[in-house]
mmCIF file of C-alpha atoms in Angstrom:
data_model
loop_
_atom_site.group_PDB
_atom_site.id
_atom_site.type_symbol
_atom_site.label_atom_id
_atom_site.label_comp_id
_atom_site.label_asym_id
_atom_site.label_seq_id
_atom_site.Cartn_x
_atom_site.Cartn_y
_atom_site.Cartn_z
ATOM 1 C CA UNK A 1 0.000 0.000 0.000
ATOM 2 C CA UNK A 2 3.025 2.241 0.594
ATOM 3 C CA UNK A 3 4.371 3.260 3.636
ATOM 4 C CA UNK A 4 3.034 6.842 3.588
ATOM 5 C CA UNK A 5 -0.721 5.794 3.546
ATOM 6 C CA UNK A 6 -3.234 7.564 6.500
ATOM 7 C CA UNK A 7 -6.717 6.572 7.547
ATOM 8 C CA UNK A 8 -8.607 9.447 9.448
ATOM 9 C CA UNK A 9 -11.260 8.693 11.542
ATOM 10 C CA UNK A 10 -13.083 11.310 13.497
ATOM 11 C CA UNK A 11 -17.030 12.225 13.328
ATOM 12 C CA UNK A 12 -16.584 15.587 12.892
ATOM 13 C CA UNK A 13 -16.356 16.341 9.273
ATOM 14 C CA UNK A 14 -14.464 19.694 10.100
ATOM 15 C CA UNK A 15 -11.534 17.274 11.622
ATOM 16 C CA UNK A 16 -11.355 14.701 9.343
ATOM 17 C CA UNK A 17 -10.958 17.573 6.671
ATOM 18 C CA UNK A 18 -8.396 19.779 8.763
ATOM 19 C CA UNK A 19 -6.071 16.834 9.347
ATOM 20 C CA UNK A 20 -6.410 15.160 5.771
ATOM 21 C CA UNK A 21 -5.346 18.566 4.097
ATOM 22 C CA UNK A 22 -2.522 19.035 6.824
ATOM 23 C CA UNK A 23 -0.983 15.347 5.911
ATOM 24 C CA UNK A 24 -1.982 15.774 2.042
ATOM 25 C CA UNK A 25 -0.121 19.123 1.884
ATOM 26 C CA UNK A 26 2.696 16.966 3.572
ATOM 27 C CA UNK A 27 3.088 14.599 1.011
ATOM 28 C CA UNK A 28 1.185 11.753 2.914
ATOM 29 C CA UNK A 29 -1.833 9.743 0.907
ATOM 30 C CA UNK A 30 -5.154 10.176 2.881
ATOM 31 C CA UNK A 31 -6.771 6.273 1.878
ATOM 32 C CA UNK A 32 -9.551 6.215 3.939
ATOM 33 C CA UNK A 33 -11.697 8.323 5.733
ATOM 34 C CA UNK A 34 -14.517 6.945 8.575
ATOM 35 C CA UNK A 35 -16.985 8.332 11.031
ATOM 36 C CA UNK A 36 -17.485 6.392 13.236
ATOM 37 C CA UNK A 37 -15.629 2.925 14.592
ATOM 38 C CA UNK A 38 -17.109 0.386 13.050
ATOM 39 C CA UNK A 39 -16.712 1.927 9.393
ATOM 40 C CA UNK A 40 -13.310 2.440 10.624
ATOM 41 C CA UNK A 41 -12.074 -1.110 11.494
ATOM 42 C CA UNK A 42 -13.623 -2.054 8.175
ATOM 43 C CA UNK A 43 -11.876 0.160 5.829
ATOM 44 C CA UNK A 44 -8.837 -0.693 7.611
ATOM 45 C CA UNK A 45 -9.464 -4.417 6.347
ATOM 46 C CA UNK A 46 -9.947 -2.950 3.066
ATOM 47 C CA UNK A 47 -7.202 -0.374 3.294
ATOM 48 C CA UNK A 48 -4.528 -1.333 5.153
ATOM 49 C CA UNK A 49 -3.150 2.309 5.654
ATOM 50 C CA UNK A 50 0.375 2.665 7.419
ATOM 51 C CA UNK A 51 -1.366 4.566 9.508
ATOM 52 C CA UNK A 52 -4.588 5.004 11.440
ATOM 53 C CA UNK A 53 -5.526 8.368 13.163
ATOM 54 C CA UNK A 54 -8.460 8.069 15.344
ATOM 55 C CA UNK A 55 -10.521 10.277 17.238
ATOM 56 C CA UNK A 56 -11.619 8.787 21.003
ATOM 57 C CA UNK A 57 -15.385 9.478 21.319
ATOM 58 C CA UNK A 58 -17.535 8.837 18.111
ATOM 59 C CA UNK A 59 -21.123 6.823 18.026
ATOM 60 C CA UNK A 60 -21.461 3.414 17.230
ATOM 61 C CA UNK A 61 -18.115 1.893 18.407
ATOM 62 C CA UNK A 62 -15.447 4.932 20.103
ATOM 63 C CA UNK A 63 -11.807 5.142 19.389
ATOM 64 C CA UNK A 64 -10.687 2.881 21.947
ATOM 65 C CA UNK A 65 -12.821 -0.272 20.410
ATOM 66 C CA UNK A 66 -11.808 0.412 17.291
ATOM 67 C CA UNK A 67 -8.236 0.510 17.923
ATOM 68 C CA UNK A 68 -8.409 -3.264 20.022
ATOM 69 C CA UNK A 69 -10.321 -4.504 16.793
ATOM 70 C CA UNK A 70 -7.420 -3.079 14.489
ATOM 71 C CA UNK A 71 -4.864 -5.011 16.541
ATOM 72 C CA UNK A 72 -6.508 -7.569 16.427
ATOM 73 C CA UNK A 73 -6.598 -7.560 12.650
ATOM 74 C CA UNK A 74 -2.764 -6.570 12.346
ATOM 75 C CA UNK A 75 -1.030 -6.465 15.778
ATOM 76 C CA UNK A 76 1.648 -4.349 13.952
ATOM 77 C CA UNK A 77 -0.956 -1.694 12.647
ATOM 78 C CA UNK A 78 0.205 1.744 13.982
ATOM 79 C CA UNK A 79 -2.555 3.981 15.706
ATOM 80 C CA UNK A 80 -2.250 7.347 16.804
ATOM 81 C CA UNK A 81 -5.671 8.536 18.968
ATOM 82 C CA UNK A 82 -7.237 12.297 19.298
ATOM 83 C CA UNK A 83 -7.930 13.625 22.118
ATOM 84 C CA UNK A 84 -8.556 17.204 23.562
ATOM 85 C CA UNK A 85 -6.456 18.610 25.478
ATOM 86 C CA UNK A 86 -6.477 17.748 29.481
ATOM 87 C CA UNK A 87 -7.664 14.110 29.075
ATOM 88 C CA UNK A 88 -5.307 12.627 30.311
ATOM 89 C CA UNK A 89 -6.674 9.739 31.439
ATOM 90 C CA UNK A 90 -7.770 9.213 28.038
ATOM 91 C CA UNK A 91 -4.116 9.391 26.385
ATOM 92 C CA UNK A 92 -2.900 6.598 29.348
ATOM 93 C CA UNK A 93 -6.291 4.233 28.254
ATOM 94 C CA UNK A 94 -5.116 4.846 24.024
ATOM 95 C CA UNK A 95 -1.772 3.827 24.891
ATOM 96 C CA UNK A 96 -1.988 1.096 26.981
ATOM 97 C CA UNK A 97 -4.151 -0.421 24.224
ATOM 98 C CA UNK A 98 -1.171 -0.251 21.954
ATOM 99 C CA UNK A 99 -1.977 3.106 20.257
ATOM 100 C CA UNK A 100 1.567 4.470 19.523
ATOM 101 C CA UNK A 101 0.743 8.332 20.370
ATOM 102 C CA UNK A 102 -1.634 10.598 20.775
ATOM 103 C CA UNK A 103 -2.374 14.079 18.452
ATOM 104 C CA UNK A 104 -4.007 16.598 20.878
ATOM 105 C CA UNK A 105 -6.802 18.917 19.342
ATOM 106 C CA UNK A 106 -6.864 21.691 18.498
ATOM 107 C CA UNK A 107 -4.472 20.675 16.246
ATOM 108 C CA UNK A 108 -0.890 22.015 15.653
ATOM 109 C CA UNK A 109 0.530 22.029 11.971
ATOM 110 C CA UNK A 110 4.348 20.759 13.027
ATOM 111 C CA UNK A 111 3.352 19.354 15.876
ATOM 112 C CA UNK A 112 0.886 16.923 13.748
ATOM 113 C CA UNK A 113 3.475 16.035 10.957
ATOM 114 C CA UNK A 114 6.215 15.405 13.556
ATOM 115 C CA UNK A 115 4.308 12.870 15.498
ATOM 116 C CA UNK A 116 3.239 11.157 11.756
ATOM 117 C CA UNK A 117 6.516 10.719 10.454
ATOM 118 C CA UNK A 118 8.142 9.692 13.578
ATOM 119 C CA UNK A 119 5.709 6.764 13.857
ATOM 120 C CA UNK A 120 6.012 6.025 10.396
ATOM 121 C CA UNK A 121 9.333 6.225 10.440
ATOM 122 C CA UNK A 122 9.124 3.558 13.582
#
């Protein structure tokens, strides 16, 4: 698939958007894009991105599910998790769960690309 491939997943259409431009205009290819986390876990079947962004609370099936269910599709799948600022305890519960880091929103430009390509780059 190519080892600069992203899958966003966030609920918020504004997000989803705001991120894919920021890796797009960064050279990375936006594959995928979900809602919610069932549609997520099944375009990552489909997809196989080399990366999965995705936001913590969504309907259907949150960010935490949906990051256990990619695991357990690929164990090796890399997952970076959303979350706003001051949720902490949320950031300890997305990595424990094997998420790889966390992008905090709002989102920061460099701060967003740096975190991409270093677990790309991984």
């Amino acid at each position: 698939q190519g080892s600069r491939t992203v899958m966003i997943v966030d609920d918020e259409l504004f997000f989803r958007k705001l991120l894919g431009n920021i890796l797009t205009e960064e050279g990375f290819t936006v594959v995928a894009e979900a809602a919610d986390g069932d549609e997520a876990v099944e375009l990552y079947r489909r997809h196989r991105p080399a990366l999965s962004i995705l936001d913590i609370y969504m309907p259907r099936k949150n960010g935490f599910d949906a990051t256990r269910e990619i695991l357990s599709v690929n164990s090796q799948a890399k997952v970076l998790i959303c979350s706003g600022l001051g949720y902490d305890e949320d950031v300890k519960a997305a990595l424990s769960l094997g998420a790889r880091d966390v992008i905090l929103k709002p989102f920061i430009r460099d701060e967003v690309v740096a975190i991409v390509a270093r677990v790309l780059a991984e």
